[in-house]
Amino acid sequence: MFLSEQEVMIRDAARKVAQEVVAATAAERDRTGAWPHAELKAVAELGFLGMHIPEAFGGAGMSFAEYCLAITEFAAADAGFATILHVHNGMADMLHRYGTPAQKDQYLAAMVSGELIAAGLLTEPQAGSDTAAFRTMARREGDSYVLNGSKQFISNGNEAGIAFAIAAVTDTPEGRKGPSMFIIDPRQPGYTVTRVESKMGQRSAQVAAIQLDNCRVPAANLLAEEGSAYKRLMGTLSEGRIGIAAVAVGAARAALEAAVKYAKEREAYGAPIIHLQGVAFDLADMATRFEVAHTYMLHAARLNQAGVACAKEASIAKLFASEIAEKVCSDALQIHGGYGYLSDFPVERYCRDVRVTKIYEGTSHIQKVIIARNL
């Protein structure tokens, strides 16, 4: 797909820092689960922690297509790191869209600089796709809200300097209202990290269980009006899903490039194995899947950027990209033979990292439901 000069510039800038800074430490962070402090600082200096945010607030002011191109590059270096960026940038954009001037002045610059890394507290232990089953509550007490509930699978939750929590508001004069969103300082009493999960992949992107136990939040930290959280979130679902498609596409590209490189270097029967028809055909299939997923992801991104309602296209992009990415990564491992199964080669990490793209931001089954409803 044709890219503008600006899009190429942003893609190349993201690729440079992703390969020089993020990829260089990806294997070690996968092994240890270490949080990428230095890497986040490096990308913050180039504007990648405020990709959606206008330059007036210190951000990069990228279009959504430019953002997806950048996420793809970071995912090609480390899909977990790309997830950290995706979550953080999504929360920064939410604050910029719906926050009050005072909220933006207090938090936005620190988010863009990386001083505050953001987490979004949405999923609960008993409720993921079924948002109607959420149980976290908020009770108004004077000039504060008191939040109680459990949140699960919270990306960045244990490292967050700022958190955006969804809770149902109770005891209003009109009765219970729909869920609202609150800005929480995780350093305050009542925000407790009860567990950091041990995961199959994306180990750079740490995931935590969070307990909100009489967590007191100033009323000034209500984001938008009471009862509007789902409405606001629904308006950003397409962007979130296209962003995960970009993560999947980036991981698929990394696997494809690794497979081509290995096939050119590995010899069997007196020649590089890329000359074996079976290997060549596998690589051709991988390249085809990647190119189609990449092109459709950008198509969906451009629709969203233009303000076109694109729930179906966003779900198609995420469903197709995540499904083919798992296949491309698996085929890349197969082409490596026994070496692909060793941690000395990155393809086994790509296989583990990409699997979750079929789960978060809506499972593949949920995407099929959305697509079918829009037919």
JSON list of C-alpha atoms in Angstrom, two decimals, residues 29 36 38 49 58 81-82 91 104 112 168 256 263 268 279 301 338 363 370:
[
{"chain": "A", "resi": 29, "resn": "ARG", "atom": "CA", "xyz": [13.74, -9.22, 28.89]},
{"chain": "A", "resi": 36, "resn": "PRO", "atom": "CA", "xyz": [11.94, -1.92, 29.97]},
{"chain": "A", "resi": 38, "resn": "ALA", "atom": "CA", "xyz": [15.63, 2.43, 29.65]},
{"chain": "A", "resi": 49, "resn": "LEU", "atom": "CA", "xyz": [4.68, 7.74, 24.35]},
{"chain": "A", "resi": 58, "resn": "GLY", "atom": "CA", "xyz": [4.31, 17.72, 23.94]},
{"chain": "A", "resi": 81, "resn": "PHE", "atom": "CA", "xyz": [6.94, -3.78, 24.20]},
{"chain": "A", "resi": 82, "resn": "ALA", "atom": "CA", "xyz": [4.46, -2.81, 21.47]},
{"chain": "A", "resi": 91, "resn": "MET", "atom": "CA", "xyz": [-5.00, 5.88, 27.78]},
{"chain": "A", "resi": 104, "resn": "LYS", "atom": "CA", "xyz": [-4.77, 17.39, 31.09]},
{"chain": "A", "resi": 112, "resn": "VAL", "atom": "CA", "xyz": [4.00, 11.90, 27.13]},
{"chain": "A", "resi": 168, "resn": "ALA", "atom": "CA", "xyz": [-20.22, 1.28, 38.23]},
{"chain": "A", "resi": 256, "resn": "LEU", "atom": "CA", "xyz": [8.92, -13.96, 7.95]},
{"chain": "A", "resi": 263, "resn": "ALA", "atom": "CA", "xyz": [16.51, -20.29, 4.48]},
{"chain": "A", "resi": 268, "resn": "ALA", "atom": "CA", "xyz": [20.93, -28.99, 2.58]},
{"chain": "A", "resi": 279, "resn": "VAL", "atom": "CA", "xyz": [10.47, -24.32, 1.66]},
{"chain": "A", "resi": 301, "resn": "ALA", "atom": "CA", "xyz": [-6.65, 2.43, 10.01]},
{"chain": "A", "resi": 338, "resn": "GLY", "atom": "CA", "xyz": [15.20, -28.08, 15.42]},
{"chain": "A", "resi": 363, "resn": "THR", "atom": "CA", "xyz": [-11.15, -12.79, 21.24]},
{"chain": "A", "resi": 370, "resn": "ILE", "atom": "CA", "xyz": [-19.12, -8.39, 15.38]}
]
